PDB file of C-alpha atoms in Angstrom:
ATOM      1  CA  MET A   1       0.000   0.000   0.000  1.00 30.00           C
ATOM      2  CA  THR A   2       1.295   3.438  -0.902  1.00 33.00           C
ATOM      3  CA  GLU A   3       1.772   5.802   2.007  1.00 38.00           C
ATOM      4  CA  PRO A   4       0.003   9.156   1.826  1.00 39.00           C
ATOM      5  CA  PRO A   5       2.497  12.045   1.852  1.00 42.00           C
ATOM      6  CA  HIS A   6       1.626  13.162   5.381  1.00 53.00           C
ATOM      7  CA  ARG A   7       1.841   9.722   6.958  1.00 65.00           C
ATOM      8  CA  ALA A   8       5.015   9.074   8.954  1.00 85.00           C
ATOM      9  CA  VAL A   9       6.241   5.526   9.393  1.00 90.00           C
ATOM     10  CA  PRO A  10       8.607   4.138  12.023  1.00 92.00           C
ATOM     11  CA  PRO A  11      12.142   3.923  10.624  1.00 94.00           C
ATOM     12  CA  PRO A  12      13.923   0.565  10.454  1.00 95.00           C
ATOM     13  CA  ALA A  13      16.032   1.368  13.525  1.00 96.00           C
ATOM     14  CA  VAL A  14      12.869   1.798  15.609  1.00 96.00           C
ATOM     15  CA  LEU A  15      11.361  -1.462  14.400  1.00 96.00           C
ATOM     16  CA  ASP A  16      14.647  -3.230  15.083  1.00 96.00           C
ATOM     17  CA  ALA A  17      14.773  -1.856  18.631  1.00 96.00           C
ATOM     18  CA  PHE A  18      11.306  -3.286  19.255  1.00 96.00           C
ATOM     19  CA  GLY A  19      12.115  -6.554  17.510  1.00 95.00           C
ATOM     20  CA  VAL A  20       9.421  -6.085  14.869  1.00 95.00           C
ATOM     21  CA  THR A  21       9.650  -6.612  11.127  1.00 94.00           C
ATOM     22  CA  GLY A  22       7.300  -6.030   8.216  1.00 93.00           C
ATOM     23  CA  PRO A  23       5.730  -3.306   6.080  1.00 93.00           C
ATOM     24  CA  ALA A  24       3.879  -0.366   7.666  1.00 91.00           C
ATOM     25  CA  VAL A  25       0.173  -0.370   6.816  1.00 92.00           C
ATOM     26  CA  PRO A  26      -1.812   2.837   7.542  1.00 89.00           C
ATOM     27  CA  LEU A  27      -4.709   2.560   9.988  1.00 87.00           C
ATOM     28  CA  THR A  28      -7.750   4.800  10.139  1.00 77.00           C
ATOM     29  CA  GLY A  29      -8.490   6.799  13.276  1.00 64.00           C
ATOM     30  CA  GLY A  30      -5.976   8.023  15.821  1.00 57.00           C
ATOM     31  CA  GLN A  31      -5.725  11.359  13.957  1.00 63.00           C
ATOM     32  CA  GLU A  32      -4.499   9.309  10.972  1.00 70.00           C
ATOM     33  CA  ARG A  33      -1.091   8.787  12.566  1.00 82.00           C
ATOM     34  CA  CYS A  34      -1.127   5.084  13.403  1.00 90.00           C
ATOM     35  CA  VAL A  35       0.398   2.317  11.305  1.00 94.00           C
ATOM     36  CA  ARG A  36       0.253  -1.431  11.707  1.00 95.00           C
ATOM     37  CA  VAL A  37       3.417  -3.494  11.446  1.00 96.00           C
ATOM     38  CA  GLY A  38       2.733  -7.193  11.815  1.00 95.00           C
ATOM     39  CA  ASP A  39       0.740  -7.722  14.995  1.00 95.00           C
ATOM     40  CA  HIS A  40       1.606  -4.318  16.440  1.00 96.00           C
ATOM     41  CA  VAL A  41       0.459  -0.706  16.098  1.00 96.00           C
ATOM     42  CA  PHE A  42       2.942   2.162  16.104  1.00 95.00           C
ATOM     43  CA  LYS A  43       2.343   5.881  16.465  1.00 92.00           C
ATOM     44  CA  PRO A  44       4.530   8.963  17.022  1.00 92.00           C
ATOM     45  CA  VAL A  45       4.325  10.498  20.484  1.00 90.00           C
ATOM     46  CA  GLU A  46       5.414  14.008  19.421  1.00 80.00           C
ATOM     47  CA  GLY A  47       7.207  15.018  22.598  1.00 74.00           C
ATOM     48  CA  ALA A  48       4.783  13.467  25.084  1.00 83.00           C
ATOM     49  CA  GLU A  49       7.196  10.739  26.131  1.00 89.00           C
ATOM     50  CA  ASP A  50       6.372  10.990  29.827  1.00 91.00           C
ATOM     51  CA  GLU A  51       2.688  10.450  29.033  1.00 93.00           C
ATOM     52  CA  ALA A  52       3.490   7.493  26.789  1.00 93.00           C
ATOM     53  CA  GLU A  53       5.622   5.833  29.472  1.00 94.00           C
ATOM     54  CA  TRP A  54       2.894   6.436  32.045  1.00 95.00           C
ATOM     55  CA  ALA A  55       0.198   5.000  29.758  1.00 95.00           C
ATOM     56  CA  ALA A  56       2.289   1.904  29.058  1.00 95.00           C
ATOM     57  CA  SER A  57       2.805   1.197  32.759  1.00 96.00           C
ATOM     58  CA  LEU A  58      -0.888   1.765  33.451  1.00 96.00           C
ATOM     59  CA  SER A  59      -1.943  -0.660  30.698  1.00 95.00           C
ATOM     60  CA  GLU A  60       0.380  -3.316  32.082  1.00 95.00           C
ATOM     61  CA  ALA A  61      -1.112  -2.888  35.558  1.00 93.00           C
ATOM     62  CA  LEU A  62      -4.807  -3.057  34.641  1.00 93.00           C
ATOM     63  CA  PRO A  63      -6.409  -6.308  35.776  1.00 85.00           C
ATOM     64  CA  PRO A  64      -7.608  -8.789  33.143  1.00 81.00           C
ATOM     65  CA  GLY A  65     -11.233  -9.859  33.087  1.00 81.00           C
ATOM     66  CA  ALA A  66     -12.589  -6.484  34.213  1.00 87.00           C
ATOM     67  CA  GLY A  67     -15.116  -6.166  31.392  1.00 92.00           C
ATOM     68  CA  PHE A  68     -12.782  -4.687  28.787  1.00 96.00           C
ATOM     69  CA  ARG A  69      -9.531  -5.316  26.940  1.00 96.00           C
ATOM     70  CA  VAL A  70      -6.647  -2.904  26.454  1.00 96.00           C
ATOM     71  CA  PRO A  71      -3.746  -3.255  24.033  1.00 96.00           C
ATOM     72  CA  ARG A  72      -0.626  -4.239  25.913  1.00 95.00           C
ATOM     73  CA  PRO A  73       2.358  -1.982  25.297  1.00 96.00           C
ATOM     74  CA  LEU A  74       5.329  -3.077  23.246  1.00 96.00           C
ATOM     75  CA  ARG A  75       8.680  -2.603  24.938  1.00 96.00           C
ATOM     76  CA  ALA A  76      12.049  -2.400  23.308  1.00 96.00           C
ATOM     77  CA  ARG A  77      14.789  -4.857  24.170  1.00 94.00           C
ATOM     78  CA  ASP A  78      16.159  -2.397  26.740  1.00 94.00           C
ATOM     79  CA  GLY A  79      12.733  -1.934  28.401  1.00 95.00           C
ATOM     80  CA  ARG A  80      11.782   1.419  26.893  1.00 94.00           C
ATOM     81  CA  CYS A  81       8.296   1.939  25.488  1.00 95.00           C
ATOM     82  CA  VAL A  82       9.362   5.023  23.461  1.00 95.00           C
ATOM     83  CA  VAL A  83      12.173   4.779  20.912  1.00 95.00           C
ATOM     84  CA  ASP A  84      13.122   7.817  18.829  1.00 94.00           C
ATOM     85  CA  GLY A  85       9.662   9.315  19.291  1.00 93.00           C
ATOM     86  CA  TRP A  86       7.706   6.134  18.497  1.00 95.00           C
ATOM     87  CA  THR A  87       5.651   3.881  20.734  1.00 95.00           C
ATOM     88  CA  GLY A  88       3.938   0.589  19.986  1.00 96.00           C
ATOM     89  CA  THR A  89       1.194  -1.679  21.290  1.00 96.00           C
ATOM     90  CA  GLU A  90      -0.280  -5.001  20.339  1.00 96.00           C
ATOM     91  CA  PHE A  91      -2.875  -4.930  17.565  1.00 96.00           C
ATOM     92  CA  LEU A  92      -6.351  -5.857  18.794  1.00 95.00           C
ATOM     93  CA  THR A  93      -9.009  -7.048  16.395  1.00 92.00           C
ATOM     94  CA  GLY A  94     -12.533  -5.716  16.490  1.00 95.00           C
ATOM     95  CA  GLU A  95     -15.110  -3.549  14.790  1.00 94.00           C
ATOM     96  CA  PRO A  96     -14.963   0.086  15.894  1.00 92.00           C
ATOM     97  CA  GLY A  97     -18.003   1.823  17.312  1.00 91.00           C
ATOM     98  CA  PRO A  98     -20.002   3.799  17.844  1.00 96.00           C
ATOM     99  CA  GLN A  99     -22.526   3.011  15.091  1.00 94.00           C
ATOM    100  CA  GLY A 100     -24.439  -0.078  16.171  1.00 94.00           C
ATOM    101  CA  HIS A 101     -22.541  -0.186  19.472  1.00 96.00           C
ATOM    102  CA  TRP A 102     -23.617   2.899  21.417  1.00 97.00           C
ATOM    103  CA  SER A 103     -24.575   1.066  24.599  1.00 95.00           C
ATOM    104  CA  GLY A 104     -21.421  -1.032  24.279  1.00 96.00           C
ATOM    105  CA  VAL A 105     -19.230   2.072  24.086  1.00 97.00           C
ATOM    106  CA  LEU A 106     -20.835   3.518  27.206  1.00 97.00           C
ATOM    107  CA  GLY A 107     -20.668   0.188  29.034  1.00 97.00           C
ATOM    108  CA  ALA A 108     -16.997  -0.325  28.171  1.00 97.00           C
ATOM    109  CA  GLY A 109     -16.269   3.191  29.390  1.00 97.00           C
ATOM    110  CA  ARG A 110     -17.953   2.513  32.713  1.00 97.00           C
ATOM    111  CA  ALA A 111     -15.974  -0.693  33.210  1.00 97.00           C
ATOM    112  CA  PHE A 112     -12.746   1.048  32.237  1.00 98.00           C
ATOM    113  CA  HIS A 113     -13.361   3.980  34.553  1.00 98.00           C
ATOM    114  CA  SER A 114     -14.217   1.653  37.412  1.00 97.00           C
ATOM    115  CA  ALA A 115     -10.775   0.086  37.042  1.00 97.00           C
ATOM    116  CA  LEU A 116      -9.158   3.552  37.100  1.00 97.00           C
ATOM    117  CA  ARG A 117     -11.098   4.877  40.085  1.00 95.00           C
ATOM    118  CA  LYS A 118      -8.331   4.775  42.703  1.00 94.00           C
ATOM    119  CA  LEU A 119      -5.421   5.864  40.529  1.00 97.00           C
ATOM    120  CA  PRO A 120      -3.750   9.221  41.272  1.00 97.00           C
ATOM    121  CA  ARG A 121      -3.785  12.203  38.975  1.00 97.00           C
ATOM    122  CA  PRO A 122      -0.660  12.258  36.794  1.00 97.00           C
ATOM    123  CA  ASP A 123       1.372  15.458  36.884  1.00 95.00           C
ATOM    124  CA  PHE A 124       1.596  15.811  33.106  1.00 95.00           C
ATOM    125  CA  LEU A 125      -2.113  16.684  32.820  1.00 97.00           C
ATOM    126  CA  ALA A 126      -1.426  20.179  34.149  1.00 95.00           C
ATOM    127  CA  ARG A 127       1.323  20.752  31.567  1.00 94.00           C
ATOM    128  CA  ARG A 128      -0.565  19.809  28.420  1.00 95.00           C
ATOM    129  CA  THR A 129      -1.303  22.598  25.950  1.00 95.00           C
ATOM    130  CA  HIS A 130      -2.737  20.744  22.943  1.00 95.00           C
ATOM    131  CA  PRO A 131      -6.172  21.856  21.634  1.00 97.00           C
ATOM    132  CA  TRP A 132      -8.108  19.155  23.472  1.00 97.00           C
ATOM    133  CA  ALA A 133      -6.477  20.003  26.800  1.00 98.00           C
ATOM    134  CA  VAL A 134      -7.366  23.656  26.263  1.00 98.00           C
ATOM    135  CA  GLY A 135     -10.919  22.708  25.295  1.00 98.00           C
ATOM    136  CA  ASP A 136     -11.250  20.655  28.477  1.00 98.00           C
ATOM    137  CA  ARG A 137     -10.093  23.491  30.700  1.00 98.00           C
ATOM    138  CA  VAL A 138     -12.346  26.023  28.958  1.00 98.00           C
ATOM    139  CA  ALA A 139     -15.321  23.685  29.352  1.00 98.00           C
ATOM    140  CA  TRP A 140     -14.741  23.572  33.095  1.00 98.00           C
ATOM    141  CA  GLY A 141     -14.103  27.273  33.594  1.00 97.00           C
ATOM    142  CA  GLU A 142     -10.374  26.851  34.236  1.00 97.00           C
ATOM    143  CA  GLN A 143      -9.269  28.895  31.223  1.00 97.00           C
ATOM    144  CA  ASP A 144     -10.742  31.683  29.116  1.00 97.00           C
ATOM    145  CA  ILE A 145     -10.603  31.836  25.358  1.00 97.00           C
ATOM    146  CA  GLU A 146     -11.967  34.001  22.563  1.00 96.00           C
ATOM    147  CA  ILE A 147     -13.568  32.112  19.700  1.00 96.00           C
ATOM    148  CA  THR A 148     -13.772  33.939  16.396  1.00 91.00           C
ATOM    149  CA  GLY A 149     -15.064  32.989  12.987  1.00 92.00           C
ATOM    150  CA  GLU A 150     -17.855  30.560  12.144  1.00 93.00           C
ATOM    151  CA  LEU A 151     -17.953  28.835  15.524  1.00 96.00           C
ATOM    152  CA  ALA A 152     -18.224  32.053  17.548  1.00 96.00           C
ATOM    153  CA  THR A 153     -22.047  32.063  17.635  1.00 96.00           C
ATOM    154  CA  PRO A 154     -22.580  28.483  18.866  1.00 97.00           C
ATOM    155  CA  TYR A 155     -19.774  28.999  21.380  1.00 98.00           C
ATOM    156  CA  ALA A 156     -21.489  32.123  22.738  1.00 98.00           C
ATOM    157  CA  ASP A 157     -24.767  30.194  22.985  1.00 97.00           C
ATOM    158  CA  LEU A 158     -23.064  27.408  24.916  1.00 98.00           C
ATOM    159  CA  ALA A 159     -21.295  29.840  27.245  1.00 97.00           C
ATOM    160  CA  ASP A 160     -24.623  31.491  28.065  1.00 97.00           C
ATOM    161  CA  LEU A 161     -26.100  28.136  29.064  1.00 97.00           C
ATOM    162  CA  LEU A 162     -23.284  26.997  31.342  1.00 97.00           C
ATOM    163  CA  ARG A 163     -24.053  26.920  35.062  1.00 96.00           C
ATOM    164  CA  PRO A 164     -22.100  25.705  38.095  1.00 95.00           C
ATOM    165  CA  VAL A 165     -22.402  21.986  38.761  1.00 94.00           C
ATOM    166  CA  LYS A 166     -22.492  20.028  41.974  1.00 89.00           C
ATOM    167  CA  GLN A 167     -19.046  19.151  43.210  1.00 83.00           C
ATOM    168  CA  GLU A 168     -18.329  15.568  42.231  1.00 87.00           C
ATOM    169  CA  ALA A 169     -15.277  13.415  42.642  1.00 93.00           C
ATOM    170  CA  ALA A 170     -13.005  13.578  39.626  1.00 97.00           C
ATOM    171  CA  GLN A 171     -10.807  10.716  38.504  1.00 98.00           C
ATOM    172  CA  LEU A 172      -8.919   9.496  35.471  1.00 98.00           C
ATOM    173  CA  VAL A 173     -11.250   9.160  32.509  1.00 98.00           C
ATOM    174  CA  HIS A 174     -10.933   8.437  28.803  1.00 98.00           C
ATOM    175  CA  GLY A 175     -11.973  11.666  27.103  1.00 98.00           C
ATOM    176  CA  ASP A 176     -12.313  10.241  23.588  1.00 97.00           C
ATOM    177  CA  LEU A 177     -14.180   6.939  23.849  1.00 98.00           C
ATOM    178  CA  THR A 178     -16.523   7.409  20.903  1.00 97.00           C
ATOM    179  CA  GLY A 179     -14.414   5.893  18.150  1.00 94.00           C
ATOM    180  CA  ASN A 180     -11.946   4.106  20.402  1.00 95.00           C
ATOM    181  CA  VAL A 181     -13.822   1.016  21.529  1.00 97.00           C
ATOM    182  CA  LEU A 182     -13.536  -2.137  19.413  1.00 97.00           C
ATOM    183  CA  PHE A 183     -16.054  -4.975  19.395  1.00 98.00           C
ATOM    184  CA  ALA A 184     -15.198  -8.563  18.533  1.00 96.00           C
ATOM    185  CA  PRO A 185     -17.231 -11.784  18.892  1.00 93.00           C
ATOM    186  CA  ASP A 186     -16.600 -13.721  22.108  1.00 90.00           C
ATOM    187  CA  ALA A 187     -14.329 -11.042  23.580  1.00 94.00           C
ATOM    188  CA  PRO A 188     -14.859  -8.042  25.859  1.00 96.00           C
ATOM    189  CA  PRO A 189     -14.784  -4.608  24.202  1.00 97.00           C
ATOM    190  CA  ALA A 190     -11.301  -3.234  23.622  1.00 97.00           C
ATOM    191  CA  VAL A 191     -10.597   0.300  24.840  1.00 97.00           C
ATOM    192  CA  ILE A 192      -7.825   1.854  22.756  1.00 95.00           C
ATOM    193  CA  ASP A 193      -5.979   5.151  22.294  1.00 93.00           C
ATOM    194  CA  PHE A 194      -6.419   6.250  25.918  1.00 95.00           C
ATOM    195  CA  SER A 195      -6.859  10.039  26.146  1.00 96.00           C
ATOM    196  CA  PRO A 196      -6.558  10.788  29.873  1.00 98.00           C
ATOM    197  CA  TYR A 197      -8.389  13.613  31.628  1.00 98.00           C
ATOM    198  CA  TRP A 198      -9.220  14.256  35.278  1.00 98.00           C
ATOM    199  CA  ARG A 199     -12.997  14.677  35.356  1.00 98.00           C
ATOM    200  CA  PRO A 200     -16.145  12.961  36.677  1.00 98.00           C
ATOM    201  CA  PRO A 201     -16.827   9.786  34.663  1.00 97.00           C
ATOM    202  CA  VAL A 202     -20.233  11.132  33.624  1.00 97.00           C
ATOM    203  CA  PHE A 203     -18.426  13.832  31.627  1.00 98.00           C
ATOM    204  CA  ALA A 204     -16.714  11.141  29.522  1.00 98.00           C
ATOM    205  CA  GLU A 205     -20.148   9.679  28.774  1.00 98.00           C
ATOM    206  CA  ALA A 206     -21.432  13.131  27.849  1.00 98.00           C
ATOM    207  CA  VAL A 207     -18.590  13.479  25.327  1.00 98.00           C
ATOM    208  CA  VAL A 208     -19.753  10.258  23.639  1.00 98.00           C
ATOM    209  CA  VAL A 209     -23.320  11.555  23.399  1.00 98.00           C
ATOM    210  CA  ALA A 210     -22.135  14.992  22.219  1.00 98.00           C
ATOM    211  CA  ASP A 211     -20.099  13.306  19.498  1.00 98.00           C
ATOM    212  CA  GLY A 212     -23.234  11.454  18.483  1.00 97.00           C
ATOM    213  CA  LEU A 213     -25.114  14.727  18.184  1.00 97.00           C
ATOM    214  CA  LEU A 214     -22.360  16.337  16.146  1.00 97.00           C
ATOM    215  CA  TRP A 215     -21.046  13.678  13.804  1.00 95.00           C
ATOM    216  CA  PHE A 216     -23.148  10.509  14.029  1.00 96.00           C
ATOM    217  CA  ASP A 217     -26.738   9.424  13.837  1.00 91.00           C
ATOM    218  CA  LEU A 218     -27.421   9.394  17.572  1.00 95.00           C
ATOM    219  CA  PRO A 219     -30.093   6.789  18.370  1.00 93.00           C
ATOM    220  CA  PRO A 220     -33.394   8.133  19.764  1.00 86.00           C
ATOM    221  CA  GLY A 221     -33.328   8.238  23.527  1.00 90.00           C
ATOM    222  CA  LEU A 222     -29.559   8.265  23.923  1.00 93.00           C
ATOM    223  CA  LEU A 223     -29.528  12.024  24.419  1.00 95.00           C
ATOM    224  CA  ALA A 224     -31.108  11.366  27.814  1.00 92.00           C
ATOM    225  CA  ALA A 225     -28.772   8.434  28.602  1.00 89.00           C
ATOM    226  CA  GLY A 226     -27.458  10.165  31.706  1.00 90.00           C
ATOM    227  CA  SER A 227     -30.661  11.918  32.708  1.00 87.00           C
ATOM    228  CA  GLY A 228     -30.505  10.224  36.086  1.00 91.00           C
ATOM    229  CA  HIS A 229     -27.543  12.426  36.881  1.00 94.00           C
ATOM    230  CA  PRO A 230     -28.608  15.818  38.280  1.00 93.00           C
ATOM    231  CA  ASP A 231     -26.124  17.701  36.069  1.00 96.00           C
ATOM    232  CA  TRP A 232     -26.466  15.684  32.857  1.00 96.00           C
ATOM    233  CA  ARG A 233     -27.544  18.691  30.773  1.00 96.00           C
ATOM    234  CA  GLN A 234     -24.588  20.700  32.035  1.00 97.00           C
ATOM    235  CA  MET A 235     -22.251  17.814  31.267  1.00 97.00           C
ATOM    236  CA  LEU A 236     -23.500  17.735  27.683  1.00 98.00           C
ATOM    237  CA  LEU A 237     -22.975  21.484  27.343  1.00 98.00           C
ATOM    238  CA  ARG A 238     -19.423  21.140  28.654  1.00 98.00           C
ATOM    239  CA  ALA A 239     -18.788  18.258  26.265  1.00 98.00           C
ATOM    240  CA  LEU A 240     -19.876  20.439  23.340  1.00 98.00           C
ATOM    241  CA  VAL A 241     -17.626  23.280  24.526  1.00 98.00           C
ATOM    242  CA  PHE A 242     -14.752  20.799  24.814  1.00 98.00           C
ATOM    243  CA  ARG A 243     -15.182  19.694  21.204  1.00 98.00           C
ATOM    244  CA  LEU A 244     -15.883  23.168  19.788  1.00 98.00           C
ATOM    245  CA  VAL A 245     -12.862  24.837  21.382  1.00 98.00           C
ATOM    246  CA  ALA A 246     -10.516  22.056  20.288  1.00 97.00           C
ATOM    247  CA  GLN A 247     -11.885  22.176  16.762  1.00 96.00           C
ATOM    248  CA  SER A 248     -11.538  25.957  16.578  1.00 96.00           C
ATOM    249  CA  LEU A 249      -7.886  25.695  17.649  1.00 95.00           C
ATOM    250  CA  LEU A 250      -7.129  22.966  15.140  1.00 93.00           C
ATOM    251  CA  THR A 251      -8.248  24.936  12.117  1.00 87.00           C
ATOM    252  CA  ASP A 252      -9.130  28.525  11.229  1.00 80.00           C
ATOM    253  CA  ARG A 253     -11.624  27.323   8.622  1.00 81.00           C
ATOM    254  CA  PRO A 254     -14.002  24.635   9.875  1.00 82.00           C
ATOM    255  CA  ARG A 255     -15.420  22.269   7.297  1.00 84.00           C
ATOM    256  CA  PRO A 256     -18.658  23.415   5.640  1.00 88.00           C
ATOM    257  CA  GLY A 257     -21.629  22.769   7.883  1.00 91.00           C
ATOM    258  CA  GLU A 258     -19.726  22.597  11.178  1.00 94.00           C
ATOM    259  CA  ARG A 259     -21.370  25.714  12.591  1.00 95.00           C
ATOM    260  CA  GLU A 260     -24.790  24.259  11.768  1.00 96.00           C
ATOM    261  CA  ARG A 261     -23.813  20.968  13.448  1.00 96.00           C
ATOM    262  CA  TYR A 262     -23.054  22.766  16.692  1.00 97.00           C
ATOM    263  CA  GLU A 263     -26.163  24.926  16.462  1.00 97.00           C
ATOM    264  CA  ARG A 264     -28.339  21.806  16.036  1.00 97.00           C
ATOM    265  CA  ALA A 265     -26.585  20.130  18.956  1.00 97.00           C
ATOM    266  CA  VAL A 266     -27.132  23.166  21.185  1.00 97.00           C
ATOM    267  CA  ARG A 267     -30.831  23.206  20.291  1.00 96.00           C
ATOM    268  CA  SER A 268     -31.137  19.518  21.152  1.00 96.00           C
ATOM    269  CA  VAL A 269     -29.514  19.996  24.551  1.00 96.00           C
ATOM    270  CA  ARG A 270     -31.644  23.078  25.214  1.00 93.00           C
ATOM    271  CA  ARG A 271     -34.752  20.878  24.864  1.00 91.00           C
ATOM    272  CA  LEU A 272     -33.576  18.592  27.659  1.00 88.00           C
ATOM    273  CA  GLU A 273     -35.127  19.248  31.026  1.00 70.00           C
ATOM    274  CA  ALA A 274     -32.700  21.409  33.001  1.00 58.00           C
TER     275      ALA A 274
END
C-alpha cells in the first residue's frame, strides 16, 4: 500500500529496537497517525514521552477480566516503550463503534473507569497545551478563550447556558471513547488510544453523546442516557464546549456545515429538562 504524503512511518532502527519486522500499513483513526506493522500498532508520540511511558505502565497494571480489553504496550529490548519518538502496542481485532454499538461504548467506558477509580492524577495533565487540553479546561471554567469565525455564535450560545455543577469526585477518565472502543465476537470490548483527563466519569459519557449529536446518527433516547444524573444537561454542554474549542484551535476554517452541526446540537440539549 502506498503511504500518503503526510503519513510518517517508524524507521527501520525503531522497528529493530522493538524486535518487529514487516511493512507499515496505515490505519484509520488516531488522527491518521497510526500504522500497523505485523501484529503491532505504532504511532509517534510528538514530545509526550512521559505520558506514553505512564500509559504503558498503566496498561500493564490493569487487571484482566474487568469487562474490557486494552492493548498491551510493546517494549524495546532495553525496556523502553518510546524509541526515537515512536511507541507501539499489540494490535487488537474488532469492529470500531459507535454506530451499532452505542450502549457497548458507554458500558466499556464505565468498566474502564471503574478500574481507574483509585489511581492518582498524573502530573503531566497540568502541563498539556494541545487543543483538546485547552478545550477541556475552557469547558470547566479553568481557562478563558476568545472564539472567532464561524464557531463564535454556537460557542457564545453554549457559554450562556453553562451553570455551576455540583461538586463531584473527579478521577482518570478516557476523554475520547466514541471511536476508540472495538467490538469482537466472544471477547470483551477493547478500549484503545487512551486520552486521559481528570474529570467525573459522567463527563466522559457526555462526550460520547455529544459526538453522536455532532457527527453521528445518535439513536433516539440516547440524548437522555445520563438523565438520572442531576447535572447531565450541564455535562453535555461542557462536552460540546470541549469539542468546539478544540476544533476551533485545530483549524481557522471549519469544514462546511460545522457551525450548523453545533447549532443543532445546542438546540437539542436546550430541549432537555434542566
